[in-house]
mmCIF file of N, CA and C and ligand atoms in Angstrom:
data_model
loop_
_atom_site.group_PDB
_atom_site.id
_atom_site.type_symbol
_atom_site.label_atom_id
_atom_site.label_comp_id
_atom_site.label_asym_id
_atom_site.label_seq_id
_atom_site.Cartn_x
_atom_site.Cartn_y
_atom_site.Cartn_z
ATOM 1 N N MET A 3 -49.238 -113.919 -77.173
ATOM 2 C CA MET A 3 -48.568 -112.755 -77.772
ATOM 3 C C MET A 3 -48.789 -111.520 -76.886
ATOM 4 N N ALA A 4 -47.727 -110.763 -76.633
ATOM 5 C CA ALA A 4 -47.854 -109.534 -75.837
ATOM 6 C C ALA A 4 -48.777 -108.565 -76.574
ATOM 7 N N ASP A 5 -49.542 -107.816 -75.803
ATOM 8 C CA ASP A 5 -50.575 -106.999 -76.412
ATOM 9 C C ASP A 5 -50.053 -105.599 -76.728
ATOM 10 N N THR A 6 -49.249 -105.481 -77.754
ATOM 11 C CA THR A 6 -48.766 -104.160 -78.165
ATOM 12 C C THR A 6 -49.681 -103.639 -79.269
ATOM 13 N N ILE A 7 -49.482 -102.358 -79.579
ATOM 14 C CA ILE A 7 -50.235 -101.750 -80.679
ATOM 15 C C ILE A 7 -49.941 -102.494 -82.003
ATOM 16 N N PHE A 8 -48.722 -103.047 -82.117
ATOM 17 C CA PHE A 8 -48.377 -103.742 -83.363
ATOM 18 C C PHE A 8 -49.094 -105.089 -83.473
ATOM 19 N N SER A 9 -49.331 -105.772 -82.341
ATOM 20 C CA SER A 9 -50.099 -107.019 -82.444
ATOM 21 C C SER A 9 -51.541 -106.715 -82.859
ATOM 22 N N LYS A 10 -52.053 -105.550 -82.451
ATOM 23 C CA LYS A 10 -53.408 -105.153 -82.890
ATOM 24 C C LYS A 10 -53.425 -104.855 -84.388
ATOM 25 N N ILE A 11 -52.330 -104.299 -84.898
ATOM 26 C CA ILE A 11 -52.238 -104.037 -86.351
ATOM 27 C C ILE A 11 -52.149 -105.367 -87.100
ATOM 28 N N ILE A 12 -51.364 -106.318 -86.566
ATOM 29 C CA ILE A 12 -51.260 -107.643 -87.199
ATOM 30 C C ILE A 12 -52.633 -108.307 -87.255
ATOM 31 N N ASN A 13 -53.366 -108.195 -86.151
ATOM 32 C CA ASN A 13 -54.693 -108.839 -86.082
ATOM 33 C C ASN A 13 -55.784 -108.022 -86.766
ATOM 34 N N LYS A 14 -55.390 -106.881 -87.352
ATOM 35 C CA LYS A 14 -56.319 -105.994 -88.080
ATOM 36 C C LYS A 14 -57.399 -105.426 -87.139
ATOM 37 N N GLU A 15 -57.059 -105.331 -85.845
ATOM 38 C CA GLU A 15 -57.967 -104.669 -84.894
ATOM 39 C C GLU A 15 -57.808 -103.160 -84.995
ATOM 40 N N ILE A 16 -56.616 -102.723 -85.453
ATOM 41 C CA ILE A 16 -56.331 -101.300 -85.663
ATOM 42 C C ILE A 16 -55.880 -101.164 -87.105
ATOM 43 N N LYS A 17 -56.357 -100.113 -87.753
ATOM 44 C CA LYS A 17 -56.002 -99.898 -89.162
ATOM 45 C C LYS A 17 -54.591 -99.372 -89.298
ATOM 46 N N ALA A 18 -53.937 -99.770 -90.382
ATOM 47 C CA ALA A 18 -52.625 -99.214 -90.721
ATOM 48 C C ALA A 18 -52.542 -99.192 -92.238
ATOM 49 N N ASP A 19 -51.679 -98.312 -92.730
ATOM 50 C CA ASP A 19 -51.462 -98.211 -94.180
ATOM 51 C C ASP A 19 -50.397 -99.245 -94.554
ATOM 52 N N ILE A 20 -50.857 -100.438 -94.862
ATOM 53 C CA ILE A 20 -49.960 -101.578 -95.104
ATOM 54 C C ILE A 20 -49.349 -101.489 -96.503
ATOM 55 N N VAL A 21 -48.021 -101.646 -96.574
ATOM 56 C CA VAL A 21 -47.338 -101.576 -97.875
ATOM 57 C C VAL A 21 -46.763 -102.928 -98.279
ATOM 58 N N PHE A 22 -46.708 -103.873 -97.343
ATOM 59 C CA PHE A 22 -46.177 -105.209 -97.647
ATOM 60 C C PHE A 22 -46.728 -106.188 -96.620
ATOM 61 N N GLU A 23 -47.119 -107.369 -97.102
ATOM 62 C CA GLU A 23 -47.532 -108.415 -96.162
ATOM 63 C C GLU A 23 -47.197 -109.773 -96.732
ATOM 64 N N SER A 24 -46.601 -110.631 -95.894
ATOM 65 C CA SER A 24 -46.405 -112.036 -96.247
ATOM 66 C C SER A 24 -46.893 -112.850 -95.057
ATOM 67 N N ASP A 25 -46.701 -114.167 -95.095
ATOM 68 C CA ASP A 25 -47.201 -114.951 -93.957
ATOM 69 C C ASP A 25 -46.433 -114.655 -92.674
ATOM 70 N N LYS A 26 -45.199 -114.156 -92.791
ATOM 71 C CA LYS A 26 -44.384 -113.943 -91.578
ATOM 72 C C LYS A 26 -44.064 -112.489 -91.266
ATOM 73 N N VAL A 27 -44.230 -111.606 -92.257
ATOM 74 C CA VAL A 27 -43.775 -110.211 -92.114
ATOM 75 C C VAL A 27 -44.889 -109.255 -92.524
ATOM 76 N N LEU A 28 -44.958 -108.107 -91.809
ATOM 77 C CA LEU A 28 -45.922 -107.059 -92.146
ATOM 78 C C LEU A 28 -45.193 -105.718 -92.141
ATOM 79 N N ALA A 29 -45.540 -104.837 -93.075
ATOM 80 C CA ALA A 29 -44.916 -103.504 -93.112
ATOM 81 C C ALA A 29 -45.991 -102.469 -93.394
ATOM 82 N N PHE A 30 -45.892 -101.333 -92.686
ATOM 83 C CA PHE A 30 -46.916 -100.288 -92.805
ATOM 84 C C PHE A 30 -46.271 -98.933 -92.552
ATOM 85 N N ARG A 31 -46.946 -97.881 -92.994
ATOM 86 C CA ARG A 31 -46.421 -96.524 -92.826
ATOM 87 C C ARG A 31 -46.486 -96.108 -91.358
ATOM 88 N N ASP A 32 -45.405 -95.472 -90.897
ATOM 89 C CA ASP A 32 -45.369 -94.971 -89.517
ATOM 90 C C ASP A 32 -46.397 -93.848 -89.366
ATOM 91 N N ILE A 33 -47.067 -93.844 -88.228
ATOM 92 C CA ILE A 33 -48.109 -92.841 -87.968
ATOM 93 C C ILE A 33 -47.508 -91.448 -87.749
ATOM 94 N N ASN A 34 -46.232 -91.404 -87.394
ATOM 95 C CA ASN A 34 -45.559 -90.131 -87.106
ATOM 96 C C ASN A 34 -44.236 -90.088 -87.892
ATOM 97 N N PRO A 35 -44.340 -89.923 -89.222
ATOM 98 C CA PRO A 35 -43.149 -90.120 -90.080
ATOM 99 C C PRO A 35 -42.028 -89.122 -89.818
ATOM 100 N N GLN A 36 -40.812 -89.640 -89.819
ATOM 101 C CA GLN A 36 -39.613 -88.828 -89.597
ATOM 102 C C GLN A 36 -38.865 -88.559 -90.908
ATOM 103 N N ALA A 37 -39.442 -88.974 -92.002
ATOM 104 C CA ALA A 37 -38.877 -88.770 -93.337
ATOM 105 C C ALA A 37 -40.030 -88.914 -94.326
ATOM 106 N N PRO A 38 -39.856 -88.447 -95.566
ATOM 107 C CA PRO A 38 -40.951 -88.583 -96.544
ATOM 108 C C PRO A 38 -41.445 -90.031 -96.671
ATOM 109 N N VAL A 39 -40.520 -90.983 -96.591
ATOM 110 C CA VAL A 39 -40.911 -92.400 -96.526
ATOM 111 C C VAL A 39 -40.450 -92.934 -95.172
ATOM 112 N N HIS A 40 -41.386 -93.410 -94.376
ATOM 113 C CA HIS A 40 -41.059 -93.997 -93.060
ATOM 114 C C HIS A 40 -41.972 -95.200 -92.857
ATOM 115 N N ILE A 41 -41.370 -96.373 -93.015
ATOM 116 C CA ILE A 41 -42.119 -97.633 -92.950
ATOM 117 C C ILE A 41 -41.639 -98.431 -91.742
ATOM 118 N N ILE A 42 -42.583 -99.079 -91.074
ATOM 119 C CA ILE A 42 -42.271 -99.984 -89.963
ATOM 120 C C ILE A 42 -42.409 -101.415 -90.481
ATOM 121 N N ILE A 43 -41.342 -102.195 -90.311
ATOM 122 C CA ILE A 43 -41.347 -103.594 -90.775
ATOM 123 C C ILE A 43 -41.292 -104.489 -89.539
ATOM 124 N N ILE A 44 -42.280 -105.361 -89.399
ATOM 125 C CA ILE A 44 -42.352 -106.199 -88.188
ATOM 126 C C ILE A 44 -42.503 -107.674 -88.549
ATOM 127 N N PRO A 45 -42.003 -108.545 -87.649
ATOM 128 C CA PRO A 45 -42.329 -109.967 -87.795
ATOM 129 C C PRO A 45 -43.721 -110.187 -87.202
ATOM 130 N N LYS A 46 -44.484 -111.093 -87.774
ATOM 131 C CA LYS A 46 -45.798 -111.396 -87.168
ATOM 132 C C LYS A 46 -45.605 -112.127 -85.839
ATOM 133 N N GLU A 47 -44.506 -112.898 -85.758
ATOM 134 C CA GLU A 47 -44.143 -113.531 -84.484
ATOM 135 C C GLU A 47 -43.680 -112.438 -83.525
ATOM 136 N N GLU A 48 -44.114 -112.510 -82.284
ATOM 137 C CA GLU A 48 -43.742 -111.473 -81.332
ATOM 138 C C GLU A 48 -42.365 -111.733 -80.742
ATOM 139 N N ILE A 49 -41.441 -110.829 -81.027
ATOM 140 C CA ILE A 49 -40.120 -110.794 -80.386
ATOM 141 C C ILE A 49 -40.076 -109.375 -79.818
ATOM 142 N N SER A 50 -39.906 -109.219 -78.515
ATOM 143 C CA SER A 50 -40.127 -107.892 -77.939
ATOM 144 C C SER A 50 -39.049 -106.891 -78.331
ATOM 145 N N ARG A 51 -37.800 -107.355 -78.443
ATOM 146 C CA ARG A 51 -36.704 -106.418 -78.729
ATOM 147 C C ARG A 51 -35.513 -107.205 -79.235
ATOM 148 N N ILE A 52 -34.536 -106.501 -79.800
ATOM 149 C CA ILE A 52 -33.415 -107.197 -80.441
ATOM 150 C C ILE A 52 -32.588 -107.961 -79.408
ATOM 151 N N ASN A 53 -32.642 -107.571 -78.118
ATOM 152 C CA ASN A 53 -32.001 -108.364 -77.052
ATOM 153 C C ASN A 53 -32.458 -109.822 -77.086
ATOM 154 N N ASN A 54 -33.708 -110.013 -77.500
ATOM 155 C CA ASN A 54 -34.284 -111.364 -77.477
ATOM 156 C C ASN A 54 -34.144 -112.092 -78.807
ATOM 157 N N PHE A 55 -33.364 -111.497 -79.717
ATOM 158 C CA PHE A 55 -33.101 -112.155 -81.004
ATOM 159 C C PHE A 55 -32.217 -113.370 -80.756
ATOM 160 N N ASN A 56 -32.578 -114.477 -81.420
ATOM 161 C CA ASN A 56 -31.818 -115.723 -81.296
ATOM 162 C C ASN A 56 -31.546 -116.194 -82.716
ATOM 163 N N SER A 57 -30.274 -116.189 -83.102
ATOM 164 C CA SER A 57 -29.953 -116.482 -84.508
ATOM 165 C C SER A 57 -30.419 -117.879 -84.921
ATOM 166 N N LYS A 58 -30.427 -118.814 -83.974
ATOM 167 C CA LYS A 58 -30.856 -120.181 -84.327
ATOM 168 C C LYS A 58 -32.343 -120.210 -84.685
ATOM 169 N N LYS A 59 -33.113 -119.333 -84.044
ATOM 170 C CA LYS A 59 -34.571 -119.335 -84.282
ATOM 171 C C LYS A 59 -35.012 -118.278 -85.293
ATOM 172 N N HIS A 60 -34.296 -117.147 -85.328
ATOM 173 C CA HIS A 60 -34.860 -115.973 -86.002
ATOM 174 C C HIS A 60 -34.101 -115.479 -87.236
ATOM 175 N N SER A 61 -32.992 -116.152 -87.608
ATOM 176 C CA SER A 61 -32.189 -115.633 -88.727
ATOM 177 C C SER A 61 -32.996 -115.530 -90.018
ATOM 178 N N GLU A 62 -33.765 -116.582 -90.311
ATOM 179 C CA GLU A 62 -34.523 -116.587 -91.562
ATOM 180 C C GLU A 62 -35.570 -115.462 -91.554
ATOM 181 N N LEU A 63 -36.190 -115.295 -90.401
ATOM 182 C CA LEU A 63 -37.213 -114.254 -90.246
ATOM 183 C C LEU A 63 -36.600 -112.863 -90.454
ATOM 184 N N LEU A 64 -35.449 -112.622 -89.831
ATOM 185 C CA LEU A 64 -34.783 -111.323 -89.998
ATOM 186 C C LEU A 64 -34.393 -111.125 -91.467
ATOM 187 N N GLY A 65 -33.942 -112.211 -92.104
ATOM 188 C CA GLY A 65 -33.617 -112.136 -93.535
ATOM 189 C C GLY A 65 -34.839 -111.734 -94.351
ATOM 190 N N GLU A 66 -36.000 -112.275 -93.994
ATOM 191 C CA GLU A 66 -37.233 -111.923 -94.727
ATOM 192 C C GLU A 66 -37.598 -110.459 -94.496
ATOM 193 N N MET A 67 -37.306 -109.953 -93.304
ATOM 194 C CA MET A 67 -37.588 -108.530 -93.020
ATOM 195 C C MET A 67 -36.671 -107.633 -93.866
ATOM 196 N N ILE A 68 -35.416 -108.044 -94.030
ATOM 197 C CA ILE A 68 -34.485 -107.256 -94.864
ATOM 198 C C ILE A 68 -34.905 -107.351 -96.337
ATOM 199 N N ASP A 69 -35.299 -108.546 -96.772
ATOM 200 C CA ASP A 69 -35.815 -108.691 -98.147
ATOM 201 C C ASP A 69 -37.012 -107.758 -98.362
ATOM 202 N N ALA A 70 -37.889 -107.708 -97.358
ATOM 203 C CA ALA A 70 -39.078 -106.834 -97.462
ATOM 204 C C ALA A 70 -38.634 -105.380 -97.570
ATOM 205 N N ALA A 71 -37.636 -104.987 -96.760
ATOM 206 C CA ALA A 71 -37.142 -103.602 -96.810
ATOM 207 C C ALA A 71 -36.639 -103.269 -98.212
ATOM 208 N N ASN A 72 -35.877 -104.179 -98.807
ATOM 209 C CA ASN A 72 -35.359 -103.930 -100.156
ATOM 210 C C ASN A 72 -36.488 -103.831 -101.174
ATOM 211 N N LYS A 73 -37.473 -104.699 -101.044
ATOM 212 C CA LYS A 73 -38.600 -104.675 -101.997
ATOM 213 C C LYS A 73 -39.396 -103.371 -101.852
ATOM 214 N N ILE A 74 -39.684 -102.994 -100.612
ATOM 215 C CA ILE A 74 -40.471 -101.768 -100.378
ATOM 216 C C ILE A 74 -39.686 -100.553 -100.880
ATOM 217 N N ALA A 75 -38.382 -100.524 -100.574
ATOM 218 C CA ALA A 75 -37.544 -99.392 -101.015
ATOM 219 C C ALA A 75 -37.598 -99.263 -102.538
ATOM 220 N N LYS A 76 -37.562 -100.393 -103.216
ATOM 221 C CA LYS A 76 -37.637 -100.365 -104.684
ATOM 222 C C LYS A 76 -39.023 -99.889 -105.129
ATOM 223 N N ASP A 77 -40.066 -100.457 -104.538
ATOM 224 C CA ASP A 77 -41.444 -100.092 -104.908
ATOM 225 C C ASP A 77 -41.690 -98.599 -104.695
ATOM 226 N N LEU A 78 -41.119 -98.048 -103.604
ATOM 227 C CA LEU A 78 -41.369 -96.644 -103.263
ATOM 228 C C LEU A 78 -40.273 -95.714 -103.799
ATOM 229 N N LYS A 79 -39.384 -96.305 -104.613
ATOM 230 C CA LYS A 79 -38.359 -95.540 -105.341
ATOM 231 C C LYS A 79 -37.391 -94.784 -104.416
ATOM 232 N N ILE A 80 -36.995 -95.441 -103.340
ATOM 233 C CA ILE A 80 -35.964 -94.860 -102.468
ATOM 234 C C ILE A 80 -34.746 -95.794 -102.370
ATOM 235 N N ASP A 81 -34.648 -96.735 -103.323
ATOM 236 C CA ASP A 81 -33.584 -97.734 -103.223
ATOM 237 C C ASP A 81 -32.191 -97.180 -103.531
ATOM 238 N N ASP A 82 -32.108 -95.908 -103.957
ATOM 239 C CA ASP A 82 -30.780 -95.307 -104.165
ATOM 240 C C ASP A 82 -30.150 -94.874 -102.837
ATOM 241 N N GLY A 83 -30.937 -94.834 -101.749
ATOM 242 C CA GLY A 83 -30.394 -94.456 -100.448
ATOM 243 C C GLY A 83 -31.474 -94.470 -99.395
ATOM 244 N N PHE A 84 -31.296 -95.305 -98.392
ATOM 245 C CA PHE A 84 -32.281 -95.350 -97.296
ATOM 246 C C PHE A 84 -31.576 -95.804 -96.031
ATOM 247 N N ARG A 85 -32.260 -95.646 -94.919
ATOM 248 C CA ARG A 85 -31.691 -96.042 -93.626
ATOM 249 C C ARG A 85 -32.604 -97.059 -92.952
ATOM 250 N N LEU A 86 -31.994 -98.099 -92.361
ATOM 251 C CA LEU A 86 -32.723 -99.067 -91.538
ATOM 252 C C LEU A 86 -32.294 -98.865 -90.088
ATOM 253 N N VAL A 87 -33.264 -98.786 -89.184
ATOM 254 C CA VAL A 87 -32.974 -98.525 -87.770
ATOM 255 C C VAL A 87 -33.746 -99.522 -86.910
ATOM 256 N N ILE A 88 -33.052 -100.080 -85.901
ATOM 257 C CA ILE A 88 -33.726 -100.873 -84.861
ATOM 258 C C ILE A 88 -33.378 -100.233 -83.519
ATOM 259 N N ASN A 89 -34.376 -99.705 -82.825
ATOM 260 C CA ASN A 89 -34.168 -99.181 -81.482
ATOM 261 C C ASN A 89 -34.373 -100.324 -80.491
ATOM 262 N N ASN A 90 -33.415 -100.496 -79.591
ATOM 263 C CA ASN A 90 -33.497 -101.572 -78.605
ATOM 264 C C ASN A 90 -33.529 -100.996 -77.194
ATOM 265 N N GLY A 91 -34.712 -101.026 -76.578
ATOM 266 C CA GLY A 91 -34.836 -100.532 -75.201
ATOM 267 C C GLY A 91 -35.175 -99.057 -75.150
ATOM 268 N N GLU A 92 -35.751 -98.656 -74.018
ATOM 269 C CA GLU A 92 -36.190 -97.265 -73.848
ATOM 270 C C GLU A 92 -35.057 -96.274 -74.017
ATOM 271 N N LYS A 93 -33.865 -96.657 -73.548
ATOM 272 C CA LYS A 93 -32.715 -95.743 -73.628
ATOM 273 C C LYS A 93 -32.360 -95.431 -75.081
ATOM 274 N N ALA A 94 -32.674 -96.353 -75.973
ATOM 275 C CA ALA A 94 -32.394 -96.157 -77.402
ATOM 276 C C ALA A 94 -33.594 -95.571 -78.141
ATOM 277 N N GLY A 95 -34.676 -95.308 -77.403
ATOM 278 C CA GLY A 95 -35.850 -94.706 -78.036
ATOM 279 C C GLY A 95 -36.924 -95.698 -78.435
ATOM 280 N N GLN A 96 -36.781 -96.972 -78.012
ATOM 281 C CA GLN A 96 -37.835 -97.935 -78.350
ATOM 282 C C GLN A 96 -39.086 -97.630 -77.529
ATOM 283 N N SER A 97 -40.219 -97.483 -78.212
ATOM 284 C CA SER A 97 -41.466 -97.189 -77.509
ATOM 285 C C SER A 97 -42.491 -98.306 -77.676
ATOM 286 N N VAL A 98 -42.338 -99.129 -78.710
ATOM 287 C CA VAL A 98 -43.244 -100.262 -78.908
ATOM 288 C C VAL A 98 -42.401 -101.538 -78.792
ATOM 289 N N PHE A 99 -42.770 -102.385 -77.817
ATOM 290 C CA PHE A 99 -41.940 -103.551 -77.528
ATOM 291 C C PHE A 99 -42.400 -104.777 -78.315
ATOM 292 N N HIS A 100 -42.342 -104.594 -79.620
ATOM 293 C CA HIS A 100 -42.508 -105.662 -80.617
ATOM 294 C C HIS A 100 -41.462 -105.307 -81.660
ATOM 295 N N LEU A 101 -40.460 -106.167 -81.804
ATOM 296 C CA LEU A 101 -39.319 -105.876 -82.681
ATOM 297 C C LEU A 101 -39.755 -105.265 -84.016
ATOM 298 N N HIS A 102 -39.082 -104.205 -84.426
ATOM 299 C CA HIS A 102 -39.407 -103.593 -85.715
ATOM 300 C C HIS A 102 -38.185 -102.913 -86.301
ATOM 301 N N ILE A 103 -38.166 -102.868 -87.620
ATOM 302 C CA ILE A 103 -37.143 -102.125 -88.351
ATOM 303 C C ILE A 103 -37.818 -100.886 -88.926
ATOM 304 N N HIS A 104 -37.216 -99.725 -88.680
ATOM 305 C CA HIS A 104 -37.666 -98.500 -89.348
ATOM 306 C C HIS A 104 -36.952 -98.431 -90.700
ATOM 307 N N LEU A 105 -37.700 -98.217 -91.760
ATOM 308 C CA LEU A 105 -37.139 -97.952 -93.092
ATOM 309 C C LEU A 105 -37.424 -96.480 -93.387
ATOM 310 N N LEU A 106 -36.339 -95.706 -93.492
ATOM 311 C CA LEU A 106 -36.474 -94.252 -93.678
ATOM 312 C C LEU A 106 -35.798 -93.836 -94.974
ATOM 313 N N GLY A 107 -36.460 -92.965 -95.716
ATOM 314 C CA GLY A 107 -35.845 -92.489 -96.953
ATOM 315 C C GLY A 107 -36.623 -91.342 -97.555
ATOM 316 N N GLY A 108 -36.138 -90.886 -98.691
ATOM 317 C CA GLY A 108 -36.799 -89.792 -99.388
ATOM 318 C C GLY A 108 -36.227 -88.432 -99.045
ATOM 319 N N ARG A 109 -35.184 -88.410 -98.227
ATOM 320 C CA ARG A 109 -34.481 -87.154 -97.932
ATOM 321 C C ARG A 109 -33.022 -87.485 -97.626
ATOM 322 N N GLN A 110 -32.177 -86.458 -97.593
ATOM 323 C CA GLN A 110 -30.785 -86.657 -97.190
ATOM 324 C C GLN A 110 -30.739 -87.029 -95.702
ATOM 325 N N MET A 111 -30.058 -88.110 -95.379
ATOM 326 C CA MET A 111 -29.892 -88.515 -93.978
ATOM 327 C C MET A 111 -28.605 -87.919 -93.421
ATOM 328 N N HIS A 112 -28.584 -87.724 -92.115
ATOM 329 C CA HIS A 112 -27.408 -87.130 -91.464
ATOM 330 C C HIS A 112 -26.833 -88.089 -90.439
ATOM 331 N N TRP A 113 -25.582 -87.891 -90.094
ATOM 332 C CA TRP A 113 -24.915 -88.759 -89.149
ATOM 333 C C TRP A 113 -24.016 -87.905 -88.253
ATOM 334 N N PRO A 114 -23.962 -88.070 -86.934
ATOM 335 C CA PRO A 114 -24.677 -89.111 -86.191
ATOM 336 C C PRO A 114 -26.154 -88.780 -86.018
ATOM 337 N N PRO A 115 -26.992 -89.813 -85.802
ATOM 338 C CA PRO A 115 -28.435 -89.589 -85.723
ATOM 339 C C PRO A 115 -28.878 -88.934 -84.424
ATOM 340 N N GLY A 116 -28.067 -88.973 -83.346
ATOM 341 C CA GLY A 116 -28.463 -88.331 -82.087
ATOM 342 C C GLY A 116 -29.258 -89.217 -81.174
HETATM 343 P P1 5GP B 218 -39.856 -97.118 -81.688
HETATM 344 O O1 5GP B 218 -39.878 -95.782 -81.021
HETATM 345 O O2 5GP B 218 -40.377 -98.207 -80.761
HETATM 346 O O3 5GP B 218 -38.543 -97.476 -82.303
HETATM 347 O O4 5GP B 218 -40.840 -97.014 -82.917
HETATM 348 C C1 5GP B 218 -42.212 -97.153 -82.805
HETATM 349 C C2 5GP B 218 -42.821 -96.429 -83.974
HETATM 350 O O5 5GP B 218 -44.146 -96.847 -84.107
HETATM 351 C C3 5GP B 218 -42.830 -94.907 -83.842
HETATM 352 O O6 5GP B 218 -42.102 -94.332 -84.917
HETATM 353 C C4 5GP B 218 -44.310 -94.557 -83.862
HETATM 354 O O7 5GP B 218 -44.585 -93.366 -84.578
HETATM 355 C C5 5GP B 218 -44.932 -95.768 -84.536
HETATM 356 N N1 5GP B 218 -46.298 -96.026 -84.102
HETATM 357 C C6 5GP B 218 -46.751 -96.072 -82.810
HETATM 358 N N2 5GP B 218 -48.058 -96.367 -82.783
HETATM 359 C C7 5GP B 218 -48.437 -96.522 -84.078
HETATM 360 C C8 5GP B 218 -49.703 -96.850 -84.683
HETATM 361 O O8 5GP B 218 -50.729 -97.042 -84.034
HETATM 362 N N3 5GP B 218 -49.718 -96.928 -86.041
HETATM 363 C C9 5GP B 218 -48.596 -96.723 -86.798
HETATM 364 N N4 5GP B 218 -48.737 -96.828 -88.138
HETATM 365 N N5 5GP B 218 -47.398 -96.424 -86.262
HETATM 366 C C10 5GP B 218 -47.326 -96.316 -84.913
#
């Protein structure tokens, strides 16, 4: 597994405010929140970026990440409106190369995001 900060969070070498965990998926509060609710949802399996997504291998896993997003949104009472974001590559703002979905909510979102 590539040694990103997220693999250290998965291995509990670094603390995080975990809001959801299953055998395949982990979700925790972003350290630098961009909205009142900002959760990072990751697969425990290391996929570096969405470029490396393979529907034959990863569809079920991605489905579990979306299920987790819906559950967390409901638990944190933002299910009336939230945004899911995947940054792919440095040009798109990806800074941690372990695939993750940002779940953002708790405020009015604007478009385009910039
Ligand atoms: P990216 O820019 O790759 O799409 O998103 C990475 C996110 O991870 C950023 O929003 C950043 O604030 C968050 N992040 C980076 N390091 C840590 C950390 O050690 N703990 C937590 N909870 N979030 C982190």
